[in-house]
Short mmCIF file of C-alpha atoms in Angstrom, two decimals:
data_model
loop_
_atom_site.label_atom_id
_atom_site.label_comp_id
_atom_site.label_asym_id
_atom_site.label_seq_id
_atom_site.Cartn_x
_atom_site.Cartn_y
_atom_site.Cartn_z
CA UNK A 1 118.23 118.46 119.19
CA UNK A 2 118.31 115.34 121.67
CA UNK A 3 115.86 114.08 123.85
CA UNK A 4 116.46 112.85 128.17
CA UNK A 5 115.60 109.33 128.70
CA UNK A 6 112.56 110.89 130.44
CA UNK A 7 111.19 112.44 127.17
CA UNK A 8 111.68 109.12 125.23
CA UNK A 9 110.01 107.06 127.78
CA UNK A 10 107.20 110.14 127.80
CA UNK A 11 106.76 109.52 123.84
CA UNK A 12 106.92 105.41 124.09
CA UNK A 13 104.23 105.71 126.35
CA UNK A 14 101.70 108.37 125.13
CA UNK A 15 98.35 106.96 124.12
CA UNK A 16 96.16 108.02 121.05
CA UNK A 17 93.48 110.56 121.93
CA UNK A 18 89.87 109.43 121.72
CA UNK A 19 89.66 111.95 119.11
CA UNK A 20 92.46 110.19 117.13
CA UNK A 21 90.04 106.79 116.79
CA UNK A 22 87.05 108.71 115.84
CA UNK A 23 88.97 110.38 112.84
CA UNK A 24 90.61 106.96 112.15
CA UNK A 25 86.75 105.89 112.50
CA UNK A 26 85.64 107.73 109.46
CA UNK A 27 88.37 107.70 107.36
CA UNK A 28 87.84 103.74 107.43
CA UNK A 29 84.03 104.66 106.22
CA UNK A 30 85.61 106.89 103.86
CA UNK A 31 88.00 104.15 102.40
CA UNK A 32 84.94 101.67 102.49
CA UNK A 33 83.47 104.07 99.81
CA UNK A 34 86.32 104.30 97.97
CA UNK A 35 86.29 100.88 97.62
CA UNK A 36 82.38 100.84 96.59
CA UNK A 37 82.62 103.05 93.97
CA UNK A 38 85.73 100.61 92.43
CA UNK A 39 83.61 97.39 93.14
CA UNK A 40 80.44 98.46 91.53
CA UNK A 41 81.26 98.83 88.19
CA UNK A 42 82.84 94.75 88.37
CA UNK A 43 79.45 93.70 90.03
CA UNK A 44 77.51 95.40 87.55
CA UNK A 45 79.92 94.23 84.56
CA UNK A 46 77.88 91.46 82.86
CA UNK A 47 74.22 92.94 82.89
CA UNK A 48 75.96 96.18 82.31
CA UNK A 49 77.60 94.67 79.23
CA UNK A 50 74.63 93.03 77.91
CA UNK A 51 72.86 96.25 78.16
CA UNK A 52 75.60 98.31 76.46
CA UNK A 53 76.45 95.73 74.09
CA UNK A 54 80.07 96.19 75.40
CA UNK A 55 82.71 93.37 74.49
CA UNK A 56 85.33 92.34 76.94
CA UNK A 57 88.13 94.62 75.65
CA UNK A 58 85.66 97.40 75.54
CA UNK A 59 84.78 96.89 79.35
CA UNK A 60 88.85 96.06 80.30
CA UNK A 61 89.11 99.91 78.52
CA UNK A 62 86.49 101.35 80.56
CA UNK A 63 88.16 99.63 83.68
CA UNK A 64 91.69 101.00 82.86
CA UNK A 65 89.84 104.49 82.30
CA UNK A 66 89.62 104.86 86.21
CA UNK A 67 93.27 105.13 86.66
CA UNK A 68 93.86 107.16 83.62
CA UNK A 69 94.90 110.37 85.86
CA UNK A 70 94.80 108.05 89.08
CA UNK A 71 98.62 108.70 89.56
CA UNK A 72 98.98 112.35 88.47
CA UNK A 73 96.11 113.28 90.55
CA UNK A 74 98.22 111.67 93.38
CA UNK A 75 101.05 113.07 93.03
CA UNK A 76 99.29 116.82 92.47
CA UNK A 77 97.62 116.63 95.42
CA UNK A 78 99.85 114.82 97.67
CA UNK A 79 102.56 118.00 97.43
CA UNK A 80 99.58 120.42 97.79
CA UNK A 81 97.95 118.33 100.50
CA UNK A 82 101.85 119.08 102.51
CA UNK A 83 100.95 122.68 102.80
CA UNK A 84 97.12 122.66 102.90
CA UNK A 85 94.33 121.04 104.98
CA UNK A 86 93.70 117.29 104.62
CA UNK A 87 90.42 117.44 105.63
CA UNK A 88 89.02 120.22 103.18
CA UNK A 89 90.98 117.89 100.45
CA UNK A 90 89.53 114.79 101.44
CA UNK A 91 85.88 116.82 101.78
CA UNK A 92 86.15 117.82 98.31
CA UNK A 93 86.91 114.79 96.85
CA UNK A 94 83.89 113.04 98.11
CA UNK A 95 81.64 115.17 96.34
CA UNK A 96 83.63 114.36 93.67
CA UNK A 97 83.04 111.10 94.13
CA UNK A 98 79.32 110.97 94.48
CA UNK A 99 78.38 113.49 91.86
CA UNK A 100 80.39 111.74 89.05
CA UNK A 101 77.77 108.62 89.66
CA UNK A 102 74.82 111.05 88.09
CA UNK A 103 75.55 110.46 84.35
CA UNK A 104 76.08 106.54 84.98
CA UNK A 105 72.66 106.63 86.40
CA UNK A 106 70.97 108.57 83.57
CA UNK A 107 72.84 108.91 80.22
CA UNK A 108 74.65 105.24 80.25
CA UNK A 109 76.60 104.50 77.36
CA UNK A 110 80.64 103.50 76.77
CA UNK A 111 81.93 107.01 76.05
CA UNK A 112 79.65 108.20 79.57
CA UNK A 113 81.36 105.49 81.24
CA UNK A 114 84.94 106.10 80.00
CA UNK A 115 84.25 110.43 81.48
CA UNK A 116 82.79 109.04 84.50
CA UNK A 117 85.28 106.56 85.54
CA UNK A 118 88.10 108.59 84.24
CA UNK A 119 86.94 111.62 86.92
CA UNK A 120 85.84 109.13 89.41
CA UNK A 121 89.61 107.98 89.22
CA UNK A 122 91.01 111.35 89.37
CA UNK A 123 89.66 112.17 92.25
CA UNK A 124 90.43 108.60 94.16
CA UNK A 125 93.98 108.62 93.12
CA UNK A 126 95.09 110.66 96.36
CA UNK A 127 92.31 108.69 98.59
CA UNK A 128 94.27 106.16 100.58
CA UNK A 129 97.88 108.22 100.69
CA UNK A 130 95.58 110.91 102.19
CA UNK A 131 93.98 108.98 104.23
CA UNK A 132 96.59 107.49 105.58
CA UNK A 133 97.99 110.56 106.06
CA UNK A 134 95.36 112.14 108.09
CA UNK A 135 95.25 109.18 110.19
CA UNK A 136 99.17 108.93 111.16
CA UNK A 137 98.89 112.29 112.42
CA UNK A 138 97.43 111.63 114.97
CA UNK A 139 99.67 108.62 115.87
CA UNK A 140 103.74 108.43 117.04
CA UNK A 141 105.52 106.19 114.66
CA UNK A 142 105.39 103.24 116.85
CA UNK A 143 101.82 103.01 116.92
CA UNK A 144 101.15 103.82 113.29
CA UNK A 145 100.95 99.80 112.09
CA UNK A 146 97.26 99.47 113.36
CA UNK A 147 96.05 102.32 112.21
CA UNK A 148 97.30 102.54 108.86
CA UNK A 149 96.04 98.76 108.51
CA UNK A 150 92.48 99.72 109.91
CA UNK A 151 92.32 102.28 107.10
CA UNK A 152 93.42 99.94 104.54
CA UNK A 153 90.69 97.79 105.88
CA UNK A 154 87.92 100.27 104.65
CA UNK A 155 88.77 98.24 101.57
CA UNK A 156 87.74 95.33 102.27
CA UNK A 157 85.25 95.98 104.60
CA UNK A 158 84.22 98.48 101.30
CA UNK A 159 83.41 95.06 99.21
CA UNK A 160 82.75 92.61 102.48
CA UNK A 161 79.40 95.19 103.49
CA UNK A 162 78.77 96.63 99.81
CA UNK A 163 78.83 93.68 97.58
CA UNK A 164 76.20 91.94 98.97
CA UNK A 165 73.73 94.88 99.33
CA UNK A 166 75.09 96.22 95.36
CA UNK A 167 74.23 92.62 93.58
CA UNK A 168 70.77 93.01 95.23
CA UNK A 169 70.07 96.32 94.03
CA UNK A 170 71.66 95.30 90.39
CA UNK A 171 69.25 91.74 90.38
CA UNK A 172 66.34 93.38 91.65
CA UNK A 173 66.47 97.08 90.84
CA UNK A 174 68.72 97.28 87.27
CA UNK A 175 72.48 97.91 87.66
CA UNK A 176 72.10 101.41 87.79
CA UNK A 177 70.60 101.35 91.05
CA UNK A 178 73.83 100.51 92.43
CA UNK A 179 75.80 103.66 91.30
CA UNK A 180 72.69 105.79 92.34
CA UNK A 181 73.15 103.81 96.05
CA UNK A 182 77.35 104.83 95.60
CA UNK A 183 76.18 108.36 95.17
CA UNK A 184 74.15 108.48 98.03
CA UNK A 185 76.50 107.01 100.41
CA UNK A 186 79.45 109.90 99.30
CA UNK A 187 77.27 112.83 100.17
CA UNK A 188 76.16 111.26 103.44
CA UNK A 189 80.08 110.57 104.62
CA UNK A 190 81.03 114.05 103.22
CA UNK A 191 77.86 115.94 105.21
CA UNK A 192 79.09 113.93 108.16
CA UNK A 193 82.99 115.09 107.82
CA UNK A 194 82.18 118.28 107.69
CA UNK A 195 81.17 118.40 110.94
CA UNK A 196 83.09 116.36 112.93
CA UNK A 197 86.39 115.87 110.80
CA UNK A 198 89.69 117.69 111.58
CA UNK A 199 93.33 117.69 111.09
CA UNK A 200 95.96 116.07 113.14
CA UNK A 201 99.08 117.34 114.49
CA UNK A 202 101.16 114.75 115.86
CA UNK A 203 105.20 115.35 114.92
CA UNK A 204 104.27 119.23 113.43
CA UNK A 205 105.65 122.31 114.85
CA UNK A 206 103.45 124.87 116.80
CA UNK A 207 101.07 122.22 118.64
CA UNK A 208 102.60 121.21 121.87
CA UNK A 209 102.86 118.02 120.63
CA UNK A 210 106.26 115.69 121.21
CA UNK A 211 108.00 115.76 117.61
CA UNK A 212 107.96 112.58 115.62
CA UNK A 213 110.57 110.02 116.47
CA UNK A 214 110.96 107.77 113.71
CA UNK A 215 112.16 103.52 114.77
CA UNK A 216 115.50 104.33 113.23
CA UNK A 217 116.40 107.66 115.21
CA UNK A 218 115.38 105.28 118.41
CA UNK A 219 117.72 102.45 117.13
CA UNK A 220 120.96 104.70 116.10
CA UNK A 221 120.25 107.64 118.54
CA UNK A 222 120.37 110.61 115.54
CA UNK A 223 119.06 113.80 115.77
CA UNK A 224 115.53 114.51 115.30
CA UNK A 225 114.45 115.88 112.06
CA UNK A 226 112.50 119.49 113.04
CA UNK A 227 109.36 119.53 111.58
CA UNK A 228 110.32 122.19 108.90
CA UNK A 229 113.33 120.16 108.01
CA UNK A 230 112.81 118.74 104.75
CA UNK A 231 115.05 115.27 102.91
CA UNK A 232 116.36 115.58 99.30
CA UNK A 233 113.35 113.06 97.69
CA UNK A 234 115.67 111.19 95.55
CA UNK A 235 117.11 109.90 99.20
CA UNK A 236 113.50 108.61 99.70
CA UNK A 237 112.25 107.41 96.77
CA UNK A 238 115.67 106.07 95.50
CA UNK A 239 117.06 104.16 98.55
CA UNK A 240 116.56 100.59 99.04
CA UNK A 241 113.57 100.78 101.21
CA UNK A 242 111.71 103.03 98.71
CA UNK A 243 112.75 101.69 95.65
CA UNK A 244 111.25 97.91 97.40
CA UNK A 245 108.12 99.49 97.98
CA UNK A 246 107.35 100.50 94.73
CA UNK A 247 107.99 96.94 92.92
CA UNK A 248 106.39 95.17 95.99
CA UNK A 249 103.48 98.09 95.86
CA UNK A 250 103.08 97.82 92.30
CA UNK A 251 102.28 93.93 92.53
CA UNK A 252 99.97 94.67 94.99
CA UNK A 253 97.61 96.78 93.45
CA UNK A 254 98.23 95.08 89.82
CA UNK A 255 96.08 92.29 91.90
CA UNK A 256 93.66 94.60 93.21
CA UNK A 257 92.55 96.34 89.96
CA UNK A 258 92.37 92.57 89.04
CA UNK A 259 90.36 91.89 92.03
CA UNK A 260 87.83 94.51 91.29
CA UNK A 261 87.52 94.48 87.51
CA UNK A 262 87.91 90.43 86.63
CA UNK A 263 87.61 88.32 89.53
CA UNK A 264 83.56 88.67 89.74
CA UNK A 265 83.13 88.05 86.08
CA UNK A 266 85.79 84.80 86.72
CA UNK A 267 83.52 83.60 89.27
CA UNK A 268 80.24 84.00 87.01
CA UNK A 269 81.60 83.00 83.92
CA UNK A 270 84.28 80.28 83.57
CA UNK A 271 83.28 79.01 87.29
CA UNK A 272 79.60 78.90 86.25
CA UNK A 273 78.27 80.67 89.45
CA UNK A 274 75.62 83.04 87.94
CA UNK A 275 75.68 86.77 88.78
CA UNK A 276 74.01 86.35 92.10
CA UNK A 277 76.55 84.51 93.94
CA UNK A 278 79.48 85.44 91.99
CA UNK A 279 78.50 88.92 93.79
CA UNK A 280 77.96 87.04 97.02
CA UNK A 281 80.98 85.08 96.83
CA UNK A 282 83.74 87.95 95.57
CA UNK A 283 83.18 89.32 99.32
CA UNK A 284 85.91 86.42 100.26
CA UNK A 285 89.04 87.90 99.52
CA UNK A 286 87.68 90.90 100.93
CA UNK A 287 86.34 89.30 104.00
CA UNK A 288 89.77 87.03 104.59
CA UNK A 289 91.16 91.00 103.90
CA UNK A 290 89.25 92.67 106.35
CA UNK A 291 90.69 89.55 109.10
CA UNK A 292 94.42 89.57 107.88
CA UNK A 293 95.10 93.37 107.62
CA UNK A 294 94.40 94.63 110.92
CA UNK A 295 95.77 91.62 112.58
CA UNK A 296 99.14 92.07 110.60
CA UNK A 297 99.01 95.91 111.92
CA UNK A 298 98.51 94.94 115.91
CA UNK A 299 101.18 91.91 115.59
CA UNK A 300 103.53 94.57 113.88
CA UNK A 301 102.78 97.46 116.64
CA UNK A 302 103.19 94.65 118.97
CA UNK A 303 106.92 93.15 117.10
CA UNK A 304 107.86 97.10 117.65
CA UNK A 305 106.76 98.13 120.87
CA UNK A 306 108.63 94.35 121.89
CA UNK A 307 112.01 96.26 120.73
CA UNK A 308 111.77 94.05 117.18
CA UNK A 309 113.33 96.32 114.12
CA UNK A 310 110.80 97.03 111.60
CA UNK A 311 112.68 94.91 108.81
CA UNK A 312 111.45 91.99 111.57
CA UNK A 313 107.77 93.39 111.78
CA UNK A 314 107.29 95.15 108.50
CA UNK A 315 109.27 94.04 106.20
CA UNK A 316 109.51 90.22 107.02
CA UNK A 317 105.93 90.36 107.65
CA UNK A 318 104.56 91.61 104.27
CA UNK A 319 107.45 89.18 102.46
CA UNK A 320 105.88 86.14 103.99
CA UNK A 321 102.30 87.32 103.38
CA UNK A 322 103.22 87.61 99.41
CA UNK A 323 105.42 84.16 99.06
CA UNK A 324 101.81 82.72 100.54
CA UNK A 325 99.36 84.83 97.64
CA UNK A 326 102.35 83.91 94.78
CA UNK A 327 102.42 80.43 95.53
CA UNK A 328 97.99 80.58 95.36
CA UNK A 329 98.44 82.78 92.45
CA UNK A 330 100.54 80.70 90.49
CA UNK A 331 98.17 77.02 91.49
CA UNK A 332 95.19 78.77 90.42
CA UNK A 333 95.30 77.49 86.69
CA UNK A 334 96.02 73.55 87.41
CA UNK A 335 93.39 73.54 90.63
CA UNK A 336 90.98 71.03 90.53
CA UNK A 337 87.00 72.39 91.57
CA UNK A 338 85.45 75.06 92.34
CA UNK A 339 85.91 74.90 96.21
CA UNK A 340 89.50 74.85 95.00
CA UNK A 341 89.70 77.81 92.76
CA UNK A 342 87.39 79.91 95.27
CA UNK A 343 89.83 79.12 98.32
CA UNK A 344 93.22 79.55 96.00
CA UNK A 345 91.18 83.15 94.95
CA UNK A 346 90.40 84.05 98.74
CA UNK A 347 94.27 83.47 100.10
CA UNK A 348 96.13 85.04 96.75
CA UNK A 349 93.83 88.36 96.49
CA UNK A 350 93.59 88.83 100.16
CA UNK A 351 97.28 88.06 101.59
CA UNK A 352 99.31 90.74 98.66
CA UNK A 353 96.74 93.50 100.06
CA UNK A 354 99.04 93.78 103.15
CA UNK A 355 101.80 95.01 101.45
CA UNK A 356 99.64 98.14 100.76
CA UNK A 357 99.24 99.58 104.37
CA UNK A 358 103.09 98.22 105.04
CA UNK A 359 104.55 100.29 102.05
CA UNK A 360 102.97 103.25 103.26
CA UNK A 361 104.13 102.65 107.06
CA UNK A 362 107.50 102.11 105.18
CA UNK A 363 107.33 105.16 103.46
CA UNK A 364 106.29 107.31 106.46
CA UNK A 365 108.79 105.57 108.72
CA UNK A 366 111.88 106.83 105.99
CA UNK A 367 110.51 110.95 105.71
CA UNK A 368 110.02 113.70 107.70
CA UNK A 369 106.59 114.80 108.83
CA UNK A 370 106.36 117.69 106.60
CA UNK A 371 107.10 115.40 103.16
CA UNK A 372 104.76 112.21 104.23
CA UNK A 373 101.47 113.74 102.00
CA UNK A 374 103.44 114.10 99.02
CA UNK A 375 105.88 110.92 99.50
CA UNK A 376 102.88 108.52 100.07
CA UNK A 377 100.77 109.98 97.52
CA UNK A 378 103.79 109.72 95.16
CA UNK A 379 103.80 105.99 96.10
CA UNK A 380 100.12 105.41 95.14
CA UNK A 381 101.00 107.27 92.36
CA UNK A 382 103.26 104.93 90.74
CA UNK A 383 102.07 101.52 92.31
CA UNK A 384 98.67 102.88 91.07
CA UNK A 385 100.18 102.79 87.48
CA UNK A 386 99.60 98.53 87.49
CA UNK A 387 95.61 99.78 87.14
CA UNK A 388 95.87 101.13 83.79
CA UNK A 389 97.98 98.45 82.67
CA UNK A 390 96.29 95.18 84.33
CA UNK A 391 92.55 95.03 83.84
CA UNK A 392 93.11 96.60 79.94
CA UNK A 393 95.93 93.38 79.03
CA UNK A 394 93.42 90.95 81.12
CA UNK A 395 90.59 92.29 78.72
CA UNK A 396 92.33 91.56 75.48
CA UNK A 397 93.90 87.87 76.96
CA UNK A 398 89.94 87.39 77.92
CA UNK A 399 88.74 88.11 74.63
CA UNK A 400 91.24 86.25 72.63
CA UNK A 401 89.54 83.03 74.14
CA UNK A 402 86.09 84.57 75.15
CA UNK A 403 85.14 85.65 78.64
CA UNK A 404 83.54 82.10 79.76
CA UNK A 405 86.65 80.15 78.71
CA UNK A 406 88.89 80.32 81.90
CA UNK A 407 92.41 80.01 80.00
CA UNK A 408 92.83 84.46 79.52
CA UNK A 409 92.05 84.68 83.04
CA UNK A 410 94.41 81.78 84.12
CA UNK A 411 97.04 83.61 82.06
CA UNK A 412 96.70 86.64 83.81
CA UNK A 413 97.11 84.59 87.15
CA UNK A 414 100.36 83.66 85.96
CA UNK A 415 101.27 87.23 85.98
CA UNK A 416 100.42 88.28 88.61
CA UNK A 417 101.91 85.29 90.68
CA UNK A 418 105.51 86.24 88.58
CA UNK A 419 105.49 89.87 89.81
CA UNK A 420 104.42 89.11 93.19
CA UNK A 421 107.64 86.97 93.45
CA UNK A 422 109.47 90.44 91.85
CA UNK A 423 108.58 91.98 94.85
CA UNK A 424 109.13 89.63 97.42
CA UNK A 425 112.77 89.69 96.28
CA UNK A 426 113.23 93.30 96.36
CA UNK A 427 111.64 93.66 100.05
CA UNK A 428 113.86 91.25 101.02
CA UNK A 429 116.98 91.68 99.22
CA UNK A 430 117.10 95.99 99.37
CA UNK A 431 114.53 97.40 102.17
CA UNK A 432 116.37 98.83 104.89
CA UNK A 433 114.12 101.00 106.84
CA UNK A 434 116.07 102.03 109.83
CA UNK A 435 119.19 102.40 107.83
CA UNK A 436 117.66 104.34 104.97
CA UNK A 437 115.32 106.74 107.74
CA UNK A 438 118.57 107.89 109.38
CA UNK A 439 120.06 108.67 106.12
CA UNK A 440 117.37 110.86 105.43
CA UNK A 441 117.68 112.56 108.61
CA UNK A 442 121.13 113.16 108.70
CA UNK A 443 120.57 115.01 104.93
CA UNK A 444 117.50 116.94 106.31
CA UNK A 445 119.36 118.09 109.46
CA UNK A 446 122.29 118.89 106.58
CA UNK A 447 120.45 120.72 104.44
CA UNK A 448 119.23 123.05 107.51
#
């Protein structure tokens, strides 16, 4: 199938339905809980500890717990969510979300903790690939960037809004005020989605809708892939572009379970700020987040729409962004201060989060419509894999020197600044969206 020059100019030009920025809307609210229910239990960690008499490698066990069946929860519902509605899935796991805060609120102990998070992370796992998802429906490629970044957003805004209104309710109210707060907040959202949520159709069959033209069918002038047409995965998740996105991705959430399980304790402990403004002051990666992501989304949309190859606006982009958070990462143990520390903390934690919402443009930009819920829920999947490994190996480092002595936690800096360098090189040295999107197409179109 090819398109006139007036059909191509029709689909450059289309703008997003109001509808499409309401759903956007809530799925940001809906990330920004997502990101609550991660935060709290790091805000909570040291009362929480002293009340459960829990020692660090105990609470870096009941951290790692959350993404115990993060990734095959994923990966289970990302191919079922390419066949059934994203909104009932998304619906469904907010209750999820809020009802597995009941036993943290009234039968506390370890093993409750270690069920609680381990459901709570089984039903996040396919939160942000679905997300996404939902939200790039209702978008043509070349518009996807800002989108996809304002839903990564929820994120930070999810720690910018909550962490300040969670420490309060932990200092004043007991820490188990803040998962009662988390619960509340779910059923609200999913009472609210309900109603006014629904599924997008931009690029599917049967709508009316212009089918999805990827930047690489633009660029080399392929056929476009029909939206029952279907890619062998291993030409996904195998080819350069993929294969990039998973060491880059992996990095990039290593430092966010980081971010949400050890960096408030860092700031209270070894930096001596006291629970109350260690929960204040966390909000600053978050908050430098919440500026960075959405402006890296409209200058990428912009680099596109401009005529620049996504390699240029993606790719280039999110390689720069993690050179700047490796080079913090890696200062953090020889920086002198606190002022020091906290801004080296801000720029590292905040900058590698872009790669997140850039993988999964990636990702969407290299396979057809039909495949995206299962392709970007397989990539949060695997990336997601860094959380059971990361916050349990920063636990035992931790308690080999004790959790006020700063040297575990500079240790695990080091890490983390090493594999953000990993995946730096592979983004530069293999991702080749436009080459490795019309190499999908031309197998989907030959396998039909």
């Amino acid at each position: 199938m090819t398109h006139s020059p007036t059909t191509d100019l029709a689909e450059s030009t289309e703008k997003p339905s109001a509808r499409a920025w309401v759903i956007t809307g809530l799925l940001v609210v809906f990330m920004l809980i997502n990101f609550g229910d991660k935060a709290v239990l790091g805000l909570a960690a040291d009362p929480m500890m002293a009340d459960l008499g829990m020692s660090p490698s105990q609470y870096g066990l009941v951290s790692s717990s959350f993404y115990a069946l993060f990734s095959i929860s994923a990966v289970v519902v990302g191919f079922l969510a390419n066949r059934r509605s994203n909104k009932r899935i998304l619906l469904v796991m907010s209750i999820v979300w809020a009802l597995t805060q009941l036993p943290v609120v009234f039968f506390a102990s370890v093993a409750t903790l270690l069920v609680s998070r381990t459901v709570l992370g089984a039903a996040e796992g396919p939160a942000n690939p679905l997300a996404v998802n939902a939200a790039q429906k209702w978008f043509p490629d070349h518009r996807r960037n800002l989108p996809t970044s304002l839903v990564n957003l929820g994120a930070a805004l999810g720690v910018v809004l909550m962490a300040p209104l969670l420490s309060y309710l932990i200092d004043n109210h007991g820490w188990r005020s803040a998962f009662f707060m988390m619960m509340v907040l779910g059923l609200i959202w999913s009472v609210v989605w309900a109603l006014v949520g629904k599924e997008g159709r931009t690029g599917m069959s049967g709508t009316g809708s212009a089918p999805d033209r990827s930047i690489a069918e633009a660029a080399t002038g392929d056929v476009l892939v029909a939206a029952s047409q279907r890619a062998p995965y291993r030409a996904i998740f195998l080819s350069g572009t993929g294969l990039a996105v998973f060491v880059a991705g992996f990095a990039a959430y290593w430092a966010l379970a980081l971010l949400v399980a050890w960096v408030p304790l860092y700031l209270n402990k070894p930096l001596g700020l006291g629970t109350a403004t260690a929960g204040t002051l966390v909000v600053l990666p978050w908050l430098m987040g919440a500026i960075v992501i959405p402006l890296q989304g409209f200058v990428s949309d912009r680099m596109m729409q401009r005529g620049r190859s996504s390699r240029v606006a993606r790719v280039y982009v999110s390689a720069g962004c993690i050179t700047t958070a490796a080079v913090c990462m890696l200062l953090l143990p020889v920086a002198a201060g606190t002022v020091a520390q906290l801004a080296l903390v801000t720029i590292a934690f905040s900058l590698a989060a872009v790669q997140i919402g850039i993988g999964m443009t990636l990702m969407a930009e290299i396979t057809p419509a039909v495949q995206r819920a299962a392709v970007l829920s397989t990539l949060t999947a695997v990336t997601g894999l860094s959380g059971v490994i990361a916050p349990a190996l920063a636990g035992r480092l931790i308690d080999a020197h004790g959790v006020a002595d700063a040297t575990g936690y500079h240790q695990v800096f080091l890490i983390t600044g090493g594999l953000f360098l990993l995946g730096v090189l592979c983004l530069v040295l293999f991702a080749r969206p436009v080459r490795d999107a019309a190499r999908a197409a031309r197998l989907a179109a030959a396998a039909h």
